[in-house]
Amino acid sequence: MSSQGATRERTFFGHPRGLATLFGTELWERFSWYGLRAILATFMAASPATGGLGLSEQTAQAIIGIYGALIYLVALPGGWIADRVLGARRAVLWGGFVIMFGHISMAVPVRGGVFVVLGLLLIIVGTGLLKPNVSTMVGRLYPPDEDGRRDAGFSIFYLSINIGAFVAPLVVGWLASGDRWHLGFGAAAVGMALGLTQYVLGGRHLKGVGERPGHRMTRAERGHFLLAVVVSVVAVAGALAAWTASGTFTLDAFALVMTLFIVAVPVLYFGYVLLGSHNLSDDERSRVKAYVWLFIASAIFWMIYDLAPTVLLFFARNRTDLSLFGLQITPATTQAFNPFFIMILVPVFAALWVRLGNRVSAPQKFAAGLFLNGVSFVLMALAAQLALGGRISVWWLVLVYFVQVFGELALSPVGLSVTTKLAPEAFKSQMLGLWFISFSVGDAVGGQTWRLRRYMSEPAYFLTLAGIAIVASLVLLAFAGRLHAMMREHPAQRAVP
């Protein structure tokens, strides 16, 4: 084979061939995730007579906020298990299997919540193993000094997420219409099975990436780990049993307690990393300190952005005329607006980051993303005000999602990339897990924002959240130069005498 042919075989749109394998795996895993997400809130709020769970919209928002938060929270132990036990490659494989069985449990056509709870728990555990580690492997496909190319690679990888996210609401939403909820859940299970098949068949292109744990546990450490897991499970089960027996357990109270716990996790983890020695160099410690700022910005971003499958979905169902180009659509279809625009714009942003190179820092990109997210909820406040007089056009939501896309592409793929760059060597996969915990904090707090509606109108609710995002973006922009220096992304080259 000629060297030219070998080069073609090793590349995927100019990137390592292994990116294609991870691209396909992520696409189908996201199909299963976004398919479930597109119908979960309406399923929970639907009457038991139609196969739903009969929860209020507010309780559904809080529970789905915690579900989304736990999905990302377990990314931290999932990254740790990859670093110390399985390696990233096997963690992704086993995570995919657990996710698939979770969706199968959701698809069991039995009334009541037993199989639903079991299914959600399995999906949470499986995603914790898969999600941070597939992203870790993407970062490891590139040499450390290829910042612009890595950012472009993550933008292409991000496209896989949004292909799955676009197709899933259309397919799963259509299958679940007419109260066929479990048929929609079954489609999500099929999507994950396809992702696993593609991952196994394309594994040879990864060329050893993620095969071994970065710091394998000793035999004594394994024993301590298993003991800690058993004790933790027994303690949590006992606490929940005691709470339920007391007669004070409610889903809203449970969601609030979980939110406080989730917010405490990154505080404790950053303290653990920064206050312990861990053989961190001064540069590594400085980068982690800068990363704290980006973490907070990300959490605020996702607090607003991840209200899409609850607040914006219920707004679509209750406040808009669900008609596009004369065709009636399902509420779930509105969840496809955002990924549709992302698929169009990802190539533009991928080329933009390569062209800009090192001239625009990560903090500046984060500030832009936060600001645009805030602007999208200014538009939602206006739409909610107009909706007080009756149903409005669903095109308002199209505009809101269009604005959010620019914010997402400025922050999310760049966040993945900057995490792989700033993570200390001893915490590579764990820091990817920590990045997803910023989503977790945002989702949990966002789920609790329904409490604001007790004191303000719907337009004021949207405007308040918009103000938080815009103020945060301006603060981050003001300190962008200092953060850039702390990150030590691109040390100034010495002048040539």
Coordinates of C-alpha atoms in Angstrom, one line a residue:
M1 CA 0.0 0.0 0.0
S2 CA 1.3 3.4 -0.8
S3 CA 2.1 5.9 1.9
Q4 CA -0.7 8.1 0.5
G5 CA -3.2 5.3 0.9
A6 CA -1.9 4.6 4.4
T7 CA -2.4 8.3 5.3
R8 CA -6.0 8.2 4.0
E9 CA -6.7 5.1 6.0
R10 CA -5.5 6.8 9.2
T11 CA -7.5 9.9 8.9
F12 CA -11.1 11.0 9.4
F13 CA -11.7 14.4 7.8
G14 CA -8.0 15.1 8.5
H15 CA -8.2 13.8 12.0
P16 CA -7.1 10.4 13.6
R17 CA -9.1 7.5 12.3
G18 CA -10.0 6.6 15.9
L19 CA -12.2 9.7 16.0
A20 CA -14.6 8.0 13.6
T21 CA -15.0 5.1 16.0
L22 CA -15.7 7.4 19.0
F23 CA -17.9 9.6 16.8
G24 CA -20.2 6.7 16.0
T25 CA -20.3 5.4 19.5
E26 CA -21.2 8.8 20.9
L27 CA -23.8 9.3 18.2
W28 CA -25.9 6.2 19.2
E29 CA -25.4 6.7 22.9
R30 CA -26.7 10.2 22.6
F31 CA -29.6 9.0 20.4
S32 CA -30.7 6.8 23.3
W33 CA -30.1 9.6 25.9
Y34 CA -31.9 12.3 24.0
G35 CA -34.7 10.0 22.9
L36 CA -35.5 9.3 26.5
R37 CA -35.1 12.9 27.5
A38 CA -37.5 14.1 24.8
I39 CA -40.5 12.2 26.3
L40 CA -39.5 11.7 30.0
A41 CA -41.1 14.9 31.4
T42 CA -44.4 14.5 29.5
F43 CA -44.4 10.8 30.5
M44 CA -44.0 11.7 34.2
A45 CA -46.7 14.4 34.0
A46 CA -49.1 12.3 32.0
S47 CA -52.1 10.8 33.8
P48 CA -51.8 7.2 35.0
A49 CA -54.9 6.5 32.9
T50 CA -52.7 7.1 29.8
G51 CA -49.7 5.2 31.1
G52 CA -47.9 8.1 32.7
L53 CA -46.8 8.6 36.3
G54 CA -49.2 11.4 37.2
L55 CA -46.7 13.9 38.7
S56 CA -47.1 17.7 38.6
E57 CA -45.0 19.6 36.1
Q58 CA -43.0 21.2 38.9
T59 CA -42.2 17.8 40.5
A60 CA -41.3 16.4 37.1
Q61 CA -38.9 19.4 36.6
A62 CA -37.2 18.8 39.9
I63 CA -36.9 15.0 39.4
I64 CA -35.6 15.3 35.9
G65 CA -33.1 17.9 37.1
I66 CA -31.8 15.4 39.7
Y67 CA -31.8 12.6 37.1
G68 CA -29.8 14.7 34.7
A69 CA -27.5 15.8 37.6
L70 CA -26.9 12.2 38.7
I71 CA -26.1 11.2 35.1
Y72 CA -23.2 13.7 35.1
L73 CA -22.3 13.3 38.8
V74 CA -21.4 9.6 38.4
A75 CA -19.0 10.7 35.6
L76 CA -16.5 11.4 38.4
P77 CA -16.4 7.9 39.9
G78 CA -16.7 6.6 36.3
G79 CA -13.5 8.5 35.4
W80 CA -11.8 7.2 38.6
I81 CA -12.8 3.6 37.7
A82 CA -11.2 4.0 34.3
D83 CA -8.1 5.5 35.7
R84 CA -7.6 2.9 38.4
V85 CA -9.5 -0.3 37.4
L86 CA -10.8 -0.8 33.8
G87 CA -9.1 1.7 31.5
A88 CA -11.1 4.1 29.5
R89 CA -11.7 1.6 26.6
R90 CA -13.4 -1.1 28.7
A91 CA -15.2 1.4 30.8
V92 CA -17.0 2.7 27.7
L93 CA -17.9 -0.9 26.6
W94 CA -19.3 -1.9 30.0
G95 CA -21.1 1.4 30.4
G96 CA -22.8 1.0 27.0
F97 CA -24.2 -2.5 28.1
V98 CA -25.6 -1.1 31.4
I99 CA -27.2 1.8 29.5
M100 CA -28.8 -0.6 27.1
F101 CA -30.3 -2.7 29.8
G102 CA -31.6 0.4 31.5
H103 CA -33.6 1.4 28.4
I104 CA -34.9 -2.2 28.1
S105 CA -36.2 -1.9 31.7
M106 CA -37.9 1.4 30.8
A107 CA -39.5 -0.3 27.8
V108 CA -41.2 -3.0 29.9
P109 CA -45.0 -2.3 29.3
V110 CA -46.0 -2.4 33.0
R111 CA -47.9 0.3 34.8
G112 CA -46.2 1.9 37.8
G113 CA -42.8 3.1 38.5
V114 CA -40.7 0.1 39.5
F115 CA -39.2 -0.7 36.1
V116 CA -38.9 3.1 35.4
V117 CA -36.8 3.6 38.6
L118 CA -34.7 0.6 37.8
G119 CA -34.2 1.7 34.3
L120 CA -33.2 5.2 35.3
L121 CA -30.7 3.9 37.9
L122 CA -29.1 1.6 35.3
I123 CA -28.8 4.5 32.8
I124 CA -27.2 6.7 35.4
V125 CA -24.6 4.1 36.3
G126 CA -23.8 3.2 32.7
T127 CA -23.5 6.8 31.5
G128 CA -21.1 7.4 34.4
L129 CA -18.8 4.8 32.9
L130 CA -19.2 5.7 29.3
K131 CA -19.5 9.5 29.0
P132 CA -16.3 10.9 30.6
N133 CA -14.1 8.1 29.2
V134 CA -15.2 8.3 25.5
S135 CA -14.3 12.1 25.7
T136 CA -11.0 11.3 27.4
M137 CA -10.1 9.0 24.5
V138 CA -10.9 11.8 22.0
G139 CA -8.4 14.1 23.8
R140 CA -5.7 11.4 23.8
L141 CA -5.9 11.0 20.0
Y142 CA -3.9 14.3 19.7
P143 CA -0.4 15.4 20.7
P144 CA -0.4 17.8 23.7
D145 CA 0.8 20.8 21.6
E146 CA -2.0 20.7 19.0
D147 CA -4.5 22.9 20.7
G148 CA -6.3 24.2 17.7
R149 CA -6.5 20.8 16.0
R150 CA -7.8 19.2 19.3
D151 CA -10.5 22.0 19.6
A152 CA -11.5 21.3 16.0
G153 CA -11.6 17.5 16.7
F154 CA -13.8 18.0 19.7
S155 CA -16.1 20.2 17.6
I156 CA -16.4 17.4 15.0
F157 CA -17.0 14.9 17.9
Y158 CA -19.6 17.3 19.2
L159 CA -21.4 16.9 15.8
S160 CA -22.0 13.2 16.6
I161 CA -23.8 14.2 19.8
N162 CA -26.1 16.5 17.9
I163 CA -26.9 14.1 15.1
G164 CA -28.1 11.7 17.7
A165 CA -29.9 14.5 19.5
F166 CA -31.6 15.7 16.4
V167 CA -32.9 12.3 15.1
A168 CA -33.9 11.0 18.6
P169 CA -36.8 13.4 19.4
L170 CA -38.2 12.9 15.9
V171 CA -38.1 9.1 16.1
V172 CA -38.8 8.5 19.7
G173 CA -41.4 11.3 20.0
W174 CA -43.3 9.9 17.0
L175 CA -43.2 6.3 18.4
A176 CA -44.3 7.5 21.9
S177 CA -47.2 9.6 20.6
G178 CA -50.6 8.3 21.4
D179 CA -49.4 7.3 24.8
R180 CA -47.1 4.6 23.5
W181 CA -44.4 5.6 26.0
H182 CA -42.7 2.2 26.3
L183 CA -42.4 1.9 22.5
G184 CA -40.4 5.1 22.6
F185 CA -38.2 3.8 25.4
G186 CA -37.6 0.6 23.4
A187 CA -36.2 2.7 20.5
A188 CA -33.7 4.2 22.8
A189 CA -32.5 0.6 23.8
V190 CA -32.1 -0.2 20.1
G191 CA -30.0 2.9 19.6
M192 CA -27.6 2.0 22.4
A193 CA -27.2 -1.6 21.0
L194 CA -26.2 -0.1 17.6
G195 CA -23.7 2.1 19.4
L196 CA -22.1 -0.9 21.1
T197 CA -21.9 -2.8 17.8
Q198 CA -20.1 0.1 16.1
Y199 CA -17.7 0.5 19.0
V200 CA -16.6 -3.1 19.0
L201 CA -16.2 -3.3 15.2
G202 CA -14.2 0.0 15.1
G203 CA -12.0 -0.7 18.1
R204 CA -8.9 -1.5 16.0
H205 CA -8.7 2.2 14.9
L206 CA -8.1 3.4 18.5
K207 CA -4.6 1.9 18.4
G208 CA -4.2 1.3 22.1
V209 CA -5.8 4.5 23.3
G210 CA -7.4 3.9 26.7
E211 CA -6.5 0.2 26.9
R212 CA -4.8 0.3 30.3
P213 CA -5.6 2.2 33.5
G214 CA -3.4 5.2 34.1
H215 CA -2.7 4.2 37.7
R216 CA -3.9 0.7 38.4
M217 CA -5.0 0.0 42.0
T218 CA -3.0 -2.3 44.2
R219 CA -4.6 -5.5 45.7
A220 CA -5.0 -3.7 49.1
E221 CA -6.6 -0.7 47.4
R222 CA -9.1 -3.0 45.6
G223 CA -10.2 -4.4 48.9
H224 CA -10.7 -1.0 50.4
F225 CA -12.6 0.1 47.3
L226 CA -15.0 -2.8 47.4
L227 CA -15.6 -2.3 51.2
A228 CA -16.3 1.4 50.6
V229 CA -18.8 0.6 47.8
V230 CA -20.7 -2.0 50.0
V231 CA -20.8 0.4 53.0
S232 CA -22.0 3.3 50.9
V233 CA -24.8 1.3 49.3
V234 CA -26.0 0.0 52.6
A235 CA -25.8 3.4 54.2
V236 CA -27.8 5.1 51.4
A237 CA -30.4 2.4 51.4
G238 CA -30.7 2.5 55.1
A239 CA -31.1 6.3 55.1
L240 CA -33.8 6.2 52.4
A241 CA -35.7 3.5 54.3
A242 CA -35.6 5.5 57.5
W243 CA -36.7 8.7 55.8
T244 CA -39.6 6.9 54.1
A245 CA -40.6 5.2 57.4
S246 CA -40.7 8.6 59.1
G247 CA -43.6 9.7 56.8
T248 CA -41.8 12.9 55.7
F249 CA -40.4 11.7 52.4
T250 CA -41.6 13.5 49.3
L251 CA -40.1 13.7 45.8
D252 CA -39.7 17.4 46.1
A253 CA -37.9 17.1 49.4
F254 CA -35.7 14.4 48.0
A255 CA -34.8 16.5 45.0
L256 CA -33.8 19.4 47.3
V257 CA -31.6 17.3 49.5
M258 CA -29.9 15.8 46.4
T259 CA -29.3 19.2 45.0
L260 CA -27.5 20.3 48.2
F261 CA -25.4 17.1 48.1
I262 CA -24.5 17.6 44.4
V263 CA -23.4 21.2 44.9
A264 CA -21.2 20.1 47.8
V265 CA -19.4 17.4 45.7
P266 CA -17.3 19.7 43.5
V267 CA -16.5 21.9 46.4
L268 CA -15.0 19.0 48.3
Y269 CA -13.3 17.6 45.2
F270 CA -11.5 20.8 44.3
G271 CA -10.4 21.0 47.9
Y272 CA -9.1 17.5 47.7
V273 CA -7.1 18.2 44.5
L274 CA -5.8 21.6 45.6
L275 CA -5.1 21.0 49.3
G276 CA -3.5 17.5 48.9
S277 CA 0.0 17.1 47.5
H278 CA -0.7 14.4 44.7
N279 CA 2.8 15.4 43.4
L280 CA 1.2 18.3 41.5
S281 CA 3.6 20.8 39.9
D282 CA 3.1 24.5 40.4
D283 CA 1.8 24.8 36.9
E284 CA -0.7 22.1 37.4
R285 CA -2.0 23.6 40.6
S286 CA -2.3 27.0 38.9
R287 CA -4.3 25.5 36.0
V288 CA -6.7 23.8 38.4
K289 CA -7.3 27.1 40.2
A290 CA -8.1 28.8 36.9
Y291 CA -10.4 25.8 36.0
V292 CA -12.5 26.5 39.1
W293 CA -13.7 29.7 37.4
L294 CA -14.6 27.9 34.2
F295 CA -16.4 25.2 36.2
I296 CA -18.7 27.8 37.8
A297 CA -19.4 29.5 34.4
S298 CA -20.2 26.1 33.0
A299 CA -22.6 25.3 35.8
I300 CA -24.5 28.6 35.3
F301 CA -24.7 27.9 31.6
W302 CA -26.2 24.4 32.1
M303 CA -28.6 25.6 34.8
I304 CA -30.4 27.5 32.0
Y305 CA -29.6 25.4 29.0
D306 CA -30.8 22.1 30.5
L307 CA -34.3 23.5 31.2
A308 CA -35.0 22.5 27.6
P309 CA -36.5 19.0 28.4
T310 CA -38.7 20.4 31.2
V311 CA -39.6 24.1 31.3
L312 CA -39.2 24.7 27.5
L313 CA -40.9 21.4 26.7
F314 CA -43.9 22.2 28.9
F315 CA -43.9 25.8 27.4
A316 CA -44.1 24.2 23.9
R317 CA -47.0 22.0 24.9
N318 CA -49.0 24.5 26.9
R319 CA -48.2 27.9 25.3
T320 CA -47.4 27.4 21.6
D321 CA -49.2 26.5 18.4
L322 CA -47.3 23.3 17.5
S323 CA -47.3 23.9 13.7
L324 CA -44.3 24.3 11.4
F325 CA -44.8 25.0 7.7
G326 CA -48.4 24.0 8.1
L327 CA -47.5 20.6 9.7
Q328 CA -48.5 19.6 13.2
I329 CA -45.6 18.5 15.4
T330 CA -45.3 16.8 18.8
P331 CA -43.9 18.7 21.8
A332 CA -40.9 16.3 21.7
T333 CA -40.1 17.6 18.2
T334 CA -39.1 21.0 19.6
Q335 CA -36.2 19.2 21.3
A336 CA -34.7 18.7 17.8
F337 CA -34.4 22.4 17.0
N338 CA -31.2 23.0 18.9
P339 CA -29.2 20.0 17.5
F340 CA -30.5 20.8 14.0
F341 CA -28.8 24.2 14.2
I342 CA -25.7 22.8 15.8
M343 CA -25.2 20.3 12.9
I344 CA -25.2 23.3 10.5
L345 CA -22.9 25.4 12.5
V346 CA -20.4 22.9 14.0
P347 CA -18.2 22.9 10.8
V348 CA -18.2 26.7 10.9
F349 CA -17.0 26.8 14.5
A350 CA -14.5 24.0 14.0
A351 CA -12.9 26.1 11.2
L352 CA -13.2 29.2 13.2
W353 CA -11.2 27.8 16.2
V354 CA -8.4 26.6 13.9
R355 CA -8.3 30.0 12.1
L356 CA -8.3 32.0 15.4
G357 CA -5.7 29.6 16.8
N358 CA -4.4 30.9 20.2
R359 CA -5.7 34.5 19.8
V360 CA -8.9 33.9 21.7
S361 CA -8.6 32.3 25.1
A362 CA -10.9 29.7 26.7
P363 CA -12.2 32.2 29.3
Q364 CA -13.2 34.6 26.5
K365 CA -15.0 31.8 24.7
F366 CA -16.8 30.8 27.9
A367 CA -17.9 34.4 28.5
A368 CA -19.4 34.6 25.0
G369 CA -21.3 31.4 25.5
L370 CA -22.8 32.5 28.9
F371 CA -23.8 35.9 27.4
L372 CA -25.6 34.4 24.5
N373 CA -27.4 31.9 26.8
G374 CA -28.6 34.8 28.8
V375 CA -29.9 36.6 25.6
S376 CA -31.9 33.4 24.7
F377 CA -33.8 33.7 28.0
V378 CA -34.4 37.4 27.4
L379 CA -36.2 36.2 24.3
M380 CA -38.1 33.6 26.4
A381 CA -39.2 36.3 28.8
L382 CA -40.7 38.2 25.8
A383 CA -42.3 35.1 24.4
A384 CA -43.8 34.3 27.9
Q385 CA -45.2 37.8 28.1
L386 CA -46.9 37.5 24.7
A387 CA -48.2 34.0 25.6
L388 CA -50.2 35.6 28.5
G389 CA -52.7 36.6 25.8
G390 CA -53.0 33.1 24.3
R391 CA -50.9 30.6 22.3
I392 CA -48.0 32.0 20.3
S393 CA -46.1 30.6 17.4
V394 CA -43.6 27.8 18.0
W395 CA -41.2 29.9 15.9
W396 CA -40.4 31.8 19.1
L397 CA -38.8 28.6 20.4
V398 CA -37.0 28.1 17.1
L399 CA -35.4 31.6 17.7
V400 CA -34.5 30.8 21.3
Y401 CA -32.8 27.6 20.4
F402 CA -31.0 29.3 17.5
V403 CA -29.4 31.8 19.9
Q404 CA -28.5 29.1 22.4
V405 CA -26.6 27.2 19.7
F406 CA -24.1 30.0 19.4
G407 CA -23.6 30.0 23.1
E408 CA -23.3 26.2 23.3
L409 CA -20.7 26.0 20.5
A410 CA -18.6 28.7 22.2
L411 CA -18.5 26.9 25.5
S412 CA -19.3 23.2 25.5
P413 CA -16.8 21.6 23.0
V414 CA -14.2 24.1 24.1
G415 CA -14.8 23.1 27.7
L416 CA -14.1 19.4 26.8
S417 CA -10.9 20.4 25.1
V418 CA -9.6 22.8 27.8
T419 CA -10.3 20.1 30.5
T420 CA -8.1 17.6 28.8
K421 CA -5.4 20.3 28.6
L422 CA -5.6 21.6 32.1
A423 CA -6.1 18.3 33.9
P424 CA -3.1 17.2 36.0
E425 CA -1.5 14.0 34.8
A426 CA -2.7 12.1 37.9
F427 CA -6.4 13.2 37.3
K428 CA -6.9 12.9 33.5
S429 CA -10.1 10.9 33.4
Q430 CA -11.3 12.2 36.8
M431 CA -11.1 15.8 35.5
L432 CA -13.3 14.9 32.6
G433 CA -15.7 13.6 35.1
L434 CA -15.4 16.8 37.0
W435 CA -16.2 18.8 33.8
F436 CA -19.5 16.8 33.6
I437 CA -20.2 17.5 37.2
S438 CA -20.5 21.2 36.2
F439 CA -23.5 20.0 34.1
S440 CA -24.7 18.1 37.2
V441 CA -24.6 21.2 39.4
G442 CA -26.4 23.2 36.7
D443 CA -29.1 20.6 36.2
A444 CA -29.8 20.1 39.9
V445 CA -30.0 23.8 40.6
G446 CA -32.0 24.4 37.4
G447 CA -34.5 21.8 38.6
Q448 CA -35.0 23.8 41.8
T449 CA -35.7 27.0 40.0
W450 CA -39.4 26.1 39.8
R451 CA -39.5 27.4 43.3
L452 CA -39.0 31.0 41.9
R453 CA -42.4 30.7 40.3
R454 CA -44.0 30.9 43.7
Y455 CA -42.9 34.5 43.9
M456 CA -42.8 35.8 40.3
S457 CA -44.6 35.5 36.9
E458 CA -43.3 33.3 34.1
P459 CA -41.8 36.3 32.2
A460 CA -40.0 37.5 35.3
Y461 CA -38.7 33.9 35.9
F462 CA -37.1 33.8 32.5
L463 CA -35.7 37.3 32.9
T464 CA -34.2 36.5 36.3
L465 CA -32.3 33.5 34.9
A466 CA -31.2 35.6 31.9
G467 CA -29.8 38.3 34.2
I468 CA -27.7 35.7 36.2
A469 CA -26.1 34.4 33.0
I470 CA -25.4 37.9 31.6
V471 CA -23.8 39.2 34.8
A472 CA -21.7 36.1 35.1
S473 CA -20.4 36.4 31.6
L474 CA -19.3 40.0 32.2
V475 CA -17.5 39.1 35.4
L476 CA -15.7 36.2 33.6
L477 CA -14.7 38.5 30.7
A478 CA -13.3 41.1 33.1
F479 CA -11.0 38.5 34.6
A480 CA -10.2 36.6 31.3
G481 CA -6.7 38.0 31.1
R482 CA -5.8 36.9 34.6
L483 CA -7.3 33.5 34.1
H484 CA -5.4 33.1 30.8
A485 CA -2.2 33.7 32.6
M486 CA -3.1 31.2 35.4
M487 CA -3.9 28.6 32.8
R488 CA -0.5 29.0 31.2
E489 CA -2.0 27.7 28.0
H490 CA 0.5 29.2 25.6
P491 CA 3.6 30.5 27.3
A492 CA 5.1 33.4 25.5
Q493 CA 8.0 32.5 23.3
R494 CA 11.4 34.1 24.2
A495 CA 12.5 36.8 21.9
V496 CA 15.2 35.7 19.5
P497 CA 18.3 37.9 20.2

